[in-house]
Coordinates of C-alpha atoms in Angstrom, one line a residue:
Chain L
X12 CA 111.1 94.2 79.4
X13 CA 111.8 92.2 82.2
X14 CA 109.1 89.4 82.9
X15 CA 107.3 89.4 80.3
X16 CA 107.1 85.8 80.6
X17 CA 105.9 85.9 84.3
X18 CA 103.6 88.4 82.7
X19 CA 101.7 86.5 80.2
X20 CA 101.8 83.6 82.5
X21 CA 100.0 85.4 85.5
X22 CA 97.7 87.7 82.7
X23 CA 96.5 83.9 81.2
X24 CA 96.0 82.3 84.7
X25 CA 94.1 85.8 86.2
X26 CA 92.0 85.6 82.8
X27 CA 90.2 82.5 82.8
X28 CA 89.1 83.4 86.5
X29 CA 87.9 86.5 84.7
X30 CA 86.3 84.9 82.0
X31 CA 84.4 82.6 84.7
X32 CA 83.5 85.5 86.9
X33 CA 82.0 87.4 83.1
X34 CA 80.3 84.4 81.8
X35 CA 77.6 84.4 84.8
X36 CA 76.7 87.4 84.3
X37 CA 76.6 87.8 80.4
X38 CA 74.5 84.8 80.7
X39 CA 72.0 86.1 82.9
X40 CA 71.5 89.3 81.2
X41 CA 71.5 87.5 77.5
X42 CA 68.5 85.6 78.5
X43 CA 66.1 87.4 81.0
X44 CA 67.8 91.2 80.2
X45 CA 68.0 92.3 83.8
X46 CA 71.1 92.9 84.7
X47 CA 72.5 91.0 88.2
X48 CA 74.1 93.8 90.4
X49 CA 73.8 91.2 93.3
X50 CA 76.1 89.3 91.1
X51 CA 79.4 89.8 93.2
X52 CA 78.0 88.9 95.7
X53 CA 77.0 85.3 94.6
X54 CA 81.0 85.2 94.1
X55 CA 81.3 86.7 97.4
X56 CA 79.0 84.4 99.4
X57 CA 80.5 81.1 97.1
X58 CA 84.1 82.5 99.0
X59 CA 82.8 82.2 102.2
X60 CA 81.5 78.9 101.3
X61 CA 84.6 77.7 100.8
X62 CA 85.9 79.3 104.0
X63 CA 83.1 77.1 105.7
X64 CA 84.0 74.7 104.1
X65 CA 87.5 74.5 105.0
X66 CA 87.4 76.2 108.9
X67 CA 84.4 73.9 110.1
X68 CA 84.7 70.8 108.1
X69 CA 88.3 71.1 106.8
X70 CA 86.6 70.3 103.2
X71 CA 88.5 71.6 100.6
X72 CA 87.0 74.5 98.7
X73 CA 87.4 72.2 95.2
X74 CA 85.7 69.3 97.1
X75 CA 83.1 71.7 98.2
X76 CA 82.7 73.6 95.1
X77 CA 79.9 70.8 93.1
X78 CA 77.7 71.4 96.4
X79 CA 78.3 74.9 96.7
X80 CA 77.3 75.4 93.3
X81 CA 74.2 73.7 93.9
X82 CA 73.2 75.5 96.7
X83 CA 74.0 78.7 94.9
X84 CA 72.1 77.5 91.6
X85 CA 69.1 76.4 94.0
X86 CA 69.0 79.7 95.6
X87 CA 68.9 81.8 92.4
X88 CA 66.4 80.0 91.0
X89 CA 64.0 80.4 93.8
X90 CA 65.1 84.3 94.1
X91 CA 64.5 84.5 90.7
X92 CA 60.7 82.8 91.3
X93 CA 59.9 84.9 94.0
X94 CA 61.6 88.5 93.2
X95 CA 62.8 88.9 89.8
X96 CA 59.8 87.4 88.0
X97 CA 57.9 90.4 89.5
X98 CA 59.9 93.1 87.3
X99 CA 60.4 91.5 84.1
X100 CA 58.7 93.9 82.4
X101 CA 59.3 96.6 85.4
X102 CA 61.5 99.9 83.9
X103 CA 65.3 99.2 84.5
X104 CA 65.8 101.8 87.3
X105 CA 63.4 99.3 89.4
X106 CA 65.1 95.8 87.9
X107 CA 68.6 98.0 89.3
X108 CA 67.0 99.0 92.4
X109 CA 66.0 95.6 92.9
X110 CA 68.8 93.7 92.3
X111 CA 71.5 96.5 93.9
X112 CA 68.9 96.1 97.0
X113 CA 69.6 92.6 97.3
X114 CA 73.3 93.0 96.7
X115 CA 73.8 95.5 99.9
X116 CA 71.6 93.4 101.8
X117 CA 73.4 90.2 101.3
X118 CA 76.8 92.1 102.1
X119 CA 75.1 92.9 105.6
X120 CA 74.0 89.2 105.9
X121 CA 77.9 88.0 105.6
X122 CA 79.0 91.6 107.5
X123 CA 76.9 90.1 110.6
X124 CA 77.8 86.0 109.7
X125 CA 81.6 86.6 109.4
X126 CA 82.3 90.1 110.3
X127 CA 84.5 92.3 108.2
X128 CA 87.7 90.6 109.0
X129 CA 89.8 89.9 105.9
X130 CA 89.6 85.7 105.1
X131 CA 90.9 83.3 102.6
X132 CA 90.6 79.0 102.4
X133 CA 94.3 77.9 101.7
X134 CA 94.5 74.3 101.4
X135 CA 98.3 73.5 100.9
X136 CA 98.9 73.6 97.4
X137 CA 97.8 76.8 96.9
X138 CA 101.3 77.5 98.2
X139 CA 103.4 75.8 95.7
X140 CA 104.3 75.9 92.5
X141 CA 107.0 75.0 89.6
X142 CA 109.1 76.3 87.4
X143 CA 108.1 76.7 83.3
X144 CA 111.0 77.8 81.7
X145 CA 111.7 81.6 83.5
X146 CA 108.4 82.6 85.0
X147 CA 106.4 80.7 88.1
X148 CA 103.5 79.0 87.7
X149 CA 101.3 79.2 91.0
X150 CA 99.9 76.0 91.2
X151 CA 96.6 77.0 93.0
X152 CA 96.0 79.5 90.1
X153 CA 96.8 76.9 87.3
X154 CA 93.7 74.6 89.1
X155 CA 91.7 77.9 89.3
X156 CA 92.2 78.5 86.2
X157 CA 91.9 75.0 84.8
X158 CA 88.6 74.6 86.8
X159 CA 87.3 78.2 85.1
X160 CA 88.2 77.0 81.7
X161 CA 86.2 73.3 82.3
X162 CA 82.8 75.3 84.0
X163 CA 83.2 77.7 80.4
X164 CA 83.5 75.0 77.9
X165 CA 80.7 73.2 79.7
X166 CA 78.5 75.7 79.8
X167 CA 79.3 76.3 75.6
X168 CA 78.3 72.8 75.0
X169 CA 75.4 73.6 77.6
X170 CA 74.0 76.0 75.6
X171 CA 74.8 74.2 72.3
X172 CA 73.8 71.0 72.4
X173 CA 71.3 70.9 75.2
X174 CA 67.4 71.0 74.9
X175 CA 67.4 73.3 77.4
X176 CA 70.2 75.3 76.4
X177 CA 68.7 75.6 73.1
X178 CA 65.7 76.8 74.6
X179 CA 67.6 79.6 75.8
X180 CA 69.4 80.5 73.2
X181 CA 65.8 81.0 71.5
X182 CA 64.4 82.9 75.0
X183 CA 67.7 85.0 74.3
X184 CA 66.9 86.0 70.3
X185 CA 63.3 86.5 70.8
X186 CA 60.8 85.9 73.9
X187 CA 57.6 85.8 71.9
X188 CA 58.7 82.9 70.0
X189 CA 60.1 81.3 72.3
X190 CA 56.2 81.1 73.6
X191 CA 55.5 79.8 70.7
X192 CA 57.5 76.8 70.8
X193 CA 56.2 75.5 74.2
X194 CA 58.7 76.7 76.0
X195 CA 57.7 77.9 79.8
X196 CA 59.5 80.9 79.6
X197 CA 59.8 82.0 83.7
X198 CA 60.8 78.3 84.1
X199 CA 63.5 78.9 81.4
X200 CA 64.7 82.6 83.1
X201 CA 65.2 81.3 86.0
X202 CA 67.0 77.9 85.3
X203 CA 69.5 80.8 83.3
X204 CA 69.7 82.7 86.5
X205 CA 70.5 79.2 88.4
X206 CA 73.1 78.4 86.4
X207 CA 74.5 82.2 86.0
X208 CA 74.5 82.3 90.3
X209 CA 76.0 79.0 90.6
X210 CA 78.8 80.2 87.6
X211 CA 79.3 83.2 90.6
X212 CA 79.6 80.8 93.5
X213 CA 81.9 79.1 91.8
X214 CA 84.1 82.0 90.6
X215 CA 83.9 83.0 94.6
X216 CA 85.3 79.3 95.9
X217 CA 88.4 79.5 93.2
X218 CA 88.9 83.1 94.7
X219 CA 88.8 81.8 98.1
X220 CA 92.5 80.9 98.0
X221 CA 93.8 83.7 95.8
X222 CA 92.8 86.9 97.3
X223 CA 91.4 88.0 100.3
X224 CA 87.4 87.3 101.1
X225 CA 85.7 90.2 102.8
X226 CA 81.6 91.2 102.6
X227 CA 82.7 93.4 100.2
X228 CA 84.9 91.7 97.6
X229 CA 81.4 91.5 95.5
X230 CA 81.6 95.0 94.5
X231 CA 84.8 94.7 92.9
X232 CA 84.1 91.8 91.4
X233 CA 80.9 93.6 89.6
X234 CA 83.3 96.6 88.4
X235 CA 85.9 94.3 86.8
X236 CA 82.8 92.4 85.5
X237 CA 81.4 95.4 84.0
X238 CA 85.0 96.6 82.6
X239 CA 84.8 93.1 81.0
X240 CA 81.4 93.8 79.2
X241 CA 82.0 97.0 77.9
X242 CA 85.5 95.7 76.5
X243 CA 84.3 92.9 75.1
X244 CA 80.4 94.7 74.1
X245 CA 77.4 93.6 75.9
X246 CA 75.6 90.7 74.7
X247 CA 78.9 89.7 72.8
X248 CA 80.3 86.4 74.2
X249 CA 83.3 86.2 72.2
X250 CA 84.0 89.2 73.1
X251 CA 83.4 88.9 77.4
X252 CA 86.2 86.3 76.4
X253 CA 88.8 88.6 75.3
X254 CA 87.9 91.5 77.2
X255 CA 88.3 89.0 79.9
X256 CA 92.4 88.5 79.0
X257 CA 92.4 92.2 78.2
X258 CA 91.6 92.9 81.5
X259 CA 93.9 90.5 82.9
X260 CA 96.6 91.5 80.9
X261 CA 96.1 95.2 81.8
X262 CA 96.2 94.4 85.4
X263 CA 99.1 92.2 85.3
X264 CA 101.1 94.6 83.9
X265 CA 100.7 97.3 85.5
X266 CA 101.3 95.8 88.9
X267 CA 104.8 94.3 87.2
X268 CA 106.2 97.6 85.4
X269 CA 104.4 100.4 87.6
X270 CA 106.4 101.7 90.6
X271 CA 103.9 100.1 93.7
X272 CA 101.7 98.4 91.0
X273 CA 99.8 96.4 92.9
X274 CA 97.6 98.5 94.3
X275 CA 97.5 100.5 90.8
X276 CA 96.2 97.3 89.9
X277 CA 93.1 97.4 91.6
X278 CA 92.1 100.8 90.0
X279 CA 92.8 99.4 86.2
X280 CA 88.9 98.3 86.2
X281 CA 87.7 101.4 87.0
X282 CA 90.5 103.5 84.4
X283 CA 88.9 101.2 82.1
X284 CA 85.1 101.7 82.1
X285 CA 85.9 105.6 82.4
X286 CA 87.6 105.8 79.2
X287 CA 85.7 103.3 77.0
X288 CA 82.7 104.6 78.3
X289 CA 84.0 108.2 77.2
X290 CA 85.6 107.2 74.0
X291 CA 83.8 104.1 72.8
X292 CA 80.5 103.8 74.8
X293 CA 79.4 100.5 72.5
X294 CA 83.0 98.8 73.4
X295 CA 85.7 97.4 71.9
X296 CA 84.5 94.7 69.7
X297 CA 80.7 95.0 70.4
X298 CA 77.9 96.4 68.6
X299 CA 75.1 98.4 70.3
X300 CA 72.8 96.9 71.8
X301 CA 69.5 98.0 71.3
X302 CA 66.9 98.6 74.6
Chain U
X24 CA 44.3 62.9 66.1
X25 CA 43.3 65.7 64.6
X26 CA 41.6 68.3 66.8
X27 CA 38.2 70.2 67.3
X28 CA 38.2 74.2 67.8
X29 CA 35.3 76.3 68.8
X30 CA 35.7 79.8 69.6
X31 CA 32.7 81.3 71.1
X32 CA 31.4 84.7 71.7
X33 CA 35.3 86.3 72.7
X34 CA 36.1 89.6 72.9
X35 CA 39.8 90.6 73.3
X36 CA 42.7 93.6 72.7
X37 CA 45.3 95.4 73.9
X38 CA 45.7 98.0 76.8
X39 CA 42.6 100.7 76.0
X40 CA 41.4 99.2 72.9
X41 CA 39.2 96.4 71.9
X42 CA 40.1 94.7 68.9
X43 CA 37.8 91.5 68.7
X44 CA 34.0 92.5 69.3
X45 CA 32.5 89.0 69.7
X46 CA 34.1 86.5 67.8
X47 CA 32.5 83.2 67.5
X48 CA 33.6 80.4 64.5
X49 CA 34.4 76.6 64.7
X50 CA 37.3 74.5 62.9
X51 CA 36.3 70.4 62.9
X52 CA 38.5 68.0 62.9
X53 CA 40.8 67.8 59.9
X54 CA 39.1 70.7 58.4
X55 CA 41.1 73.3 56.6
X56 CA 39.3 77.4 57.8
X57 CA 40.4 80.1 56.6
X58 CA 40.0 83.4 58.6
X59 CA 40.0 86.7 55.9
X60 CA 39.5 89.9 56.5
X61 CA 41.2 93.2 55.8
X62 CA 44.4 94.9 57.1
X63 CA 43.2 95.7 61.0
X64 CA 40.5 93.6 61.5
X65 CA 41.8 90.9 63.8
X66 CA 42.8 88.5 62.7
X67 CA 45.8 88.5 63.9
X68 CA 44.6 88.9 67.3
X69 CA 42.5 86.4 67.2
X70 CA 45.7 84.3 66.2
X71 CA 46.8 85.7 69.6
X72 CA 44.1 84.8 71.8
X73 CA 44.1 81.6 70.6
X74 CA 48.1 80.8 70.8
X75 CA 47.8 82.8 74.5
X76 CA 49.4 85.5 73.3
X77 CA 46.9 88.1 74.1
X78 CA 44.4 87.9 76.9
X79 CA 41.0 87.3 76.4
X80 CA 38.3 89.8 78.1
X81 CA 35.2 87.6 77.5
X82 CA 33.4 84.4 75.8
X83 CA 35.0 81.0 75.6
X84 CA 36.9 78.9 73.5
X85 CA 37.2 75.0 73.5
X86 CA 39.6 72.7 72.3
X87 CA 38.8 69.0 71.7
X88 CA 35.9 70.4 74.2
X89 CA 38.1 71.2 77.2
X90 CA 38.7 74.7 78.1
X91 CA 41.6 76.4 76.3
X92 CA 41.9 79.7 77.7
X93 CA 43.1 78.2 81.5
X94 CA 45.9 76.6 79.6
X95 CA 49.3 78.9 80.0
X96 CA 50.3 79.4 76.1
X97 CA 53.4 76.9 76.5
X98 CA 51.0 73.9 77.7
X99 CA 48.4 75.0 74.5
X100 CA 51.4 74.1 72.5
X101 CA 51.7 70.5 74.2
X102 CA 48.3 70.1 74.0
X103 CA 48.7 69.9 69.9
X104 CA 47.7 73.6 69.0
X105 CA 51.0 75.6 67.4
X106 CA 50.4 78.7 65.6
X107 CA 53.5 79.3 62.8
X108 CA 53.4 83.4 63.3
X109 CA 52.7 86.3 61.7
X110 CA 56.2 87.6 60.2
X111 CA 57.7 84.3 60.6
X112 CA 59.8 85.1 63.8
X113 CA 62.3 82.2 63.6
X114 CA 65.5 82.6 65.5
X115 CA 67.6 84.2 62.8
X116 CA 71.2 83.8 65.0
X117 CA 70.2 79.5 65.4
X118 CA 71.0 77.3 62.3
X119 CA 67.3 76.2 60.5
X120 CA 68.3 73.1 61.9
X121 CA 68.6 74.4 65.3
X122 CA 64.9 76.3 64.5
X123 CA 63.5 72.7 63.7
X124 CA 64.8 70.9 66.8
X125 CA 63.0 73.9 68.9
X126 CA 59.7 73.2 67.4
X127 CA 59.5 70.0 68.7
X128 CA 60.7 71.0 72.2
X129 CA 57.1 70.2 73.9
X130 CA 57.3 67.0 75.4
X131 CA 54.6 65.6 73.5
X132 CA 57.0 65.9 70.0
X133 CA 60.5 65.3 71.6
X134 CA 60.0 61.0 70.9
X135 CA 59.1 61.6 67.0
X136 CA 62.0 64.4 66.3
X137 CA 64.3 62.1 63.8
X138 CA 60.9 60.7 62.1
X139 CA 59.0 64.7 62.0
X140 CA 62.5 66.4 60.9
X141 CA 62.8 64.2 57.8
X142 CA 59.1 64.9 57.1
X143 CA 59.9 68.4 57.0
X144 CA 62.9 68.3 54.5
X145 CA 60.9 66.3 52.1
X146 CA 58.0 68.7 52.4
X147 CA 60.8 71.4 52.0
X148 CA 63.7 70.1 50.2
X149 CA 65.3 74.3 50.6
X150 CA 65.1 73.7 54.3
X151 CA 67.3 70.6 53.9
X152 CA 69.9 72.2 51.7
X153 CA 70.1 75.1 54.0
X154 CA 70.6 73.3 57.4
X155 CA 73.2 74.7 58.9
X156 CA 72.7 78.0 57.5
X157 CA 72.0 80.5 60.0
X158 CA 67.8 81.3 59.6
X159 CA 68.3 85.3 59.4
X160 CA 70.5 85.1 56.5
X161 CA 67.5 83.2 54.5
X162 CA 65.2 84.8 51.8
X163 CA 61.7 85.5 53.2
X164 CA 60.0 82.3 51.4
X165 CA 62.8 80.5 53.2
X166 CA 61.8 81.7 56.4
X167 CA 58.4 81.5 55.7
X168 CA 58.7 77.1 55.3
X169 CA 60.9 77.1 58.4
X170 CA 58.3 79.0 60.4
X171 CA 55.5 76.3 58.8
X172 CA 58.2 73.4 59.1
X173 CA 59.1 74.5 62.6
X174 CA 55.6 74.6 63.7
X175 CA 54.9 71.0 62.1
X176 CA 57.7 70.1 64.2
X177 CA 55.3 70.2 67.4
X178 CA 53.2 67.3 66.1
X179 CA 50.0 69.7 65.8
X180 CA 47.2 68.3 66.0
X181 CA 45.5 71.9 65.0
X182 CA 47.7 74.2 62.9
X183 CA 47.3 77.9 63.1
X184 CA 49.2 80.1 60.2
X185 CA 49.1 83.5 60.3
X186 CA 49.5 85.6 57.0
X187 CA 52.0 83.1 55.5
X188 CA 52.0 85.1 52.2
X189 CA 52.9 88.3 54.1
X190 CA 55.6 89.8 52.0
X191 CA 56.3 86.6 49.5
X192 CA 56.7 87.0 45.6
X193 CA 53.8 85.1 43.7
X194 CA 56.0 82.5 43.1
X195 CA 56.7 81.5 46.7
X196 CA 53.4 82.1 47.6
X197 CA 52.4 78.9 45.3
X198 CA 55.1 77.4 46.6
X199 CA 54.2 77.5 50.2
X200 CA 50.5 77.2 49.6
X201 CA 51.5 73.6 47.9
X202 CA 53.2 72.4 51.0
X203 CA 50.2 74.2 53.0
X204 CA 47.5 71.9 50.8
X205 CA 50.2 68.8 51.2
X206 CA 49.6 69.5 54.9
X207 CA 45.9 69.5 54.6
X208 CA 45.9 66.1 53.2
X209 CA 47.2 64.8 56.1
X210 CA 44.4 63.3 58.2
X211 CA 45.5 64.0 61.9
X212 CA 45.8 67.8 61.1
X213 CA 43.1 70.5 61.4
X214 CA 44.2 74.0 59.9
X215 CA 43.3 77.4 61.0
X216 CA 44.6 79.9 58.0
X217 CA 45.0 83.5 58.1
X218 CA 44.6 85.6 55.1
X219 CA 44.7 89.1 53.4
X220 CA 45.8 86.8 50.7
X221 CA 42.0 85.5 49.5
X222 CA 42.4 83.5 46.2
X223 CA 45.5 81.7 48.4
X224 CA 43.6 80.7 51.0
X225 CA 40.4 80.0 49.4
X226 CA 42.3 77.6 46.9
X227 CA 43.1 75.2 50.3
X228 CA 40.5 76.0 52.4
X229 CA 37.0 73.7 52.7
X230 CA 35.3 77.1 55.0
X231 CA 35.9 80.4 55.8
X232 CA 34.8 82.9 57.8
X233 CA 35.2 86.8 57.0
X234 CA 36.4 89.3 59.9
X235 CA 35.5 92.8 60.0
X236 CA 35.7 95.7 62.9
X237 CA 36.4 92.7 65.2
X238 CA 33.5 90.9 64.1
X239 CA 32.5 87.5 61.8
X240 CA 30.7 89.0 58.7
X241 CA 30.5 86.4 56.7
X242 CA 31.2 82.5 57.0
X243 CA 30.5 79.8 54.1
X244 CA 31.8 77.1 52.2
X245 CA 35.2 78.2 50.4
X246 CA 33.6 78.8 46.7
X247 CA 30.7 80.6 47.6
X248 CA 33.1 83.0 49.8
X249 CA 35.0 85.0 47.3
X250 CA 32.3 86.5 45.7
X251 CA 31.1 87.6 49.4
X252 CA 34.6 88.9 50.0
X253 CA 34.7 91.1 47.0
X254 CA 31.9 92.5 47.6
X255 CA 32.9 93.2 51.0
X256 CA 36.1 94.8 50.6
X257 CA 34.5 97.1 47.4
X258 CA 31.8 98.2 49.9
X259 CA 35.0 98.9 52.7
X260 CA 37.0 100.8 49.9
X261 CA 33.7 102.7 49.3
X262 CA 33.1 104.0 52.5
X263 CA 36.7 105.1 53.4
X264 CA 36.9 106.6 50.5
X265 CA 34.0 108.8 51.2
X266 CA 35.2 109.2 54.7
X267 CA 38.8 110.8 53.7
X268 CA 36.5 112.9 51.0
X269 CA 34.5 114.5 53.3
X270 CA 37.1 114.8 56.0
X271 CA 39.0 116.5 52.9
X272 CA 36.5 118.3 52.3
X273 CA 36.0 119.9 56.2
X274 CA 39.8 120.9 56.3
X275 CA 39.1 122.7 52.7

């Protein structure tokens, strides 16, 4: 096997991006159980941010990432406030309506803001990079990466250590007692939904430089997302983590040792929901999850 | 400071049925009540109402004299009243420590954590030696002081248990019903108890009221209660009795 090396370096580097873009959405469905299908495009509209950024104000997306995120966190709490507190309790074909609704709706806004050209924020050293023994190491991945790992770990010792993150935790394991315990439960749902569309915006600025930013890189970003979750089982945060490598890994390779890989590559999410889903519908590591 | 409760005239229940009739009954400052009635009667709801759990239809209930029922249930909490839940309902993935912490997550507690948690572990020394123990894995008397100990937590000023001998051995039941009359001592506490349980609750509480069919049968100091419940719950067993006889009888 020839590049193995470049293999694992490449599978590692893709999946803590991976495990950044998961995380925001495991968290948001952990605490208030809707799940986000308007979550790619808070990755997709957190790219364009960092095209902005870099275009208009010749920012760079990591400098602009901290506000970006802030916006992003700002404007999912207020969505949440204003739309998703009105179908909590709402059957799951309208929570899916609702937030698939706002998904196509915000891929029209950045259709008619940026148009459907292909775009991407490439400050310089996203073009260099140095040697580690045989294999490459991009240095705009390795500060993605980096970056996703920091935003992970904080969130853990987020959710460990702080009151609020506590709180959630509780909101998470059981609603009514969370009540109970004086906690203001909408308040709670959507400071979780903050943080989980800020976790997206950020996910979208690292992207910025890597791939290509389109009005519709959000959809693809959901399918990997959801290839993630049902590797790693739903509700299962350990496991968004590996399924998050697994992923990776799965991509990597086959654009490395599959004649025209790359855009094999693209399809691995989908090969990957089809037959877990067929084969092992309650995932790889995960329990079922009762509704 | 302890804290006055008076629950007037409500009437409350879930979606198409009616559970509490009228309810009235009163808890005075530092006073230990004790609610008992039979499996269905309300009390439970009432518990419900008064935590902001379930909505109220009609009739009033004040606390320290201001008007609970406009209070959202998370703001009752900060306001000093905590109800420790029927079926305990701790957060069985968070260590017992983690459980503590959250109790005192209304503003109002926050200052006196350090000083309220080591209260706790001396009024349940089990809870100390099981503090980083995840509170699922814990035997239900275990749970059972968490759920009180969590609830004390809040720096109550009225304390509202629910069944709290649901499910226990005898043995824990004395057990809890110690810490509950340790509680009671305490002179900035008022306690609303909740009972199937009626020699447990009457052994700590001062008054009582008895529930039946969503109404207040029966109220009276502690000792002169238990003969009134007994003779309750015989004339209850009575007539169901008859009722599945002649029902038995009609299908026959």
């Amino acid at each position: 096997m020839e590049y193995l090396g470049q293999c694992a370096v490449d599978s590692i580097l893709l999946g803590g991006l991976y495990t950044l873009m998961v995380i925001g959405l495991s968290l948001s469905f952990g605490i208030t159980r809707v799940i986000n299908f308007a979550h790619g495009e808070a990755i997709m509209l957190g790219a364009y941010g960092a095209y902005w950024a870099m275009t208009l104000w010749n920012v760079d997306p990591l400098i602009a990432m901290p506000v970006l995120m802030l916006l992003g966190g700002i404007a999912g709490y207020v969505l949440f406030r204003i739309l998703f507190t009105r179908i909590l309790s709402a059957p799951a074909a309208n929570q899916i309506l609702l937030t698939f609704g706002l998904g196509l709706i915000l891929q029209n806004v950045a259709l008619t803001l940026w148009s459907g050209d292909q775009r991407s924020a490439n400050p310089a050293y996203v073009f260099s990079s140095f040697q580690l023994g045989d294999s490459t190491v991009a240095v705009g991945r390795l500060i993605g990466c980096a970056i996703a790992v920091l935003l992970v770990g904080g969130l853990f010792v987020w959710l460990k250590h702080a009151e609020a993150g506590r709180a959630s935790r509780a909101l998470a394991e059981n609603g009514e007692a969370a009540v109970l315990m004086g906690i203001n439960v909408n308040q709670m749902y959507a400071i979780a939904f903050g943080i989980s569309t800020a976790l997206g915006v950020a996910t979208g600025t690292i992207m910025s430089s890597l791939s290509a930013v389109t009005p519709f890189m959000g959809f693809n970003m959901l399918v990997k997302s959801f290839a993630i979750i049902v590797l790693g089982g739903l509700g299962n945060v350990m496991g968004s983590v590996a399924g998050a490598f697994l992923l990776a890994f799965a991509e990597t390779a086959v654009s490395y040792y599959v004649p025209n890989g790359d855009g094999w590559a693209e399809a691995v999410a989908f090969a990957v929901l089809f037959f877990v889903l067929i084969l092992r519908p309650r995932g790889i590591a995960g329990q079922a999850v009762m509704e | 400071m302890s804290a006055a409760l008076s629950v007037r005239g409500i009437r409350a229940g879930y979606s198409g049925s009616t559970v509490l009739q009228d309810v009235s009954f009163d808890v005075a400052p530092g006073e230990v009540v004790c609610l008992l009635g039979a499996n269905g009667a309300g009390k439970t709801t009432t518990m419900g109402v008064l935590a902001g759990l379930v909505r109220c239809q009609a009739g009033e209930v004040l606390f320290d004299g201001a008007d609970l029922l406009r209070l959202p249930s998370h703001e009752r909490v900060r306001a000093g009243l905590v109800l420790a839940p029927e079926g305990r309902k701790v957060f069985p993935n968070l260590t017992v420590e983690e459980n503590l912490y959250l109790g005192s997550y209304n503003r109002n507690a926050r200052a006196g954590r350090a000083g309220k948690l080591a209260d706790v572990y001396s009024l349940f020394p089990r809870l100390s030696e099981r503090r980083r123990q995840k509170a699922g894995l814990m035997s239900g008397g275990e749970q059972q002081m968490l759920a009180i100990g969590r609830a004390v937590m809040a720096n109550p000023r009225l304390l509202l248990l629910d069944e709290p001998s649901l499910g226990l051995a005898p043995m824990i039941v004395v057990a809890v019903f110690d810490a509950i009359r340790l509680l009671a001592r305490s002179t900035n506490l008022s306690i609303l108890l909740v009972e199937q349980n009626t020699r447990a609750a009457l052994s700590v509480a001062t008054r009582g009221y008895v529930l039946a069919n969503g109404r207040i049968v029966h109220s009276g100091p502690a000792a002169g209660l238990s003969d009134a419940v007994a003779l309750r719950d015989a004339f209850i067993g009575r007539a169901v009795n008859k009722a599945i006889g002649a029902e038995a009888a009609s299908h026959a």
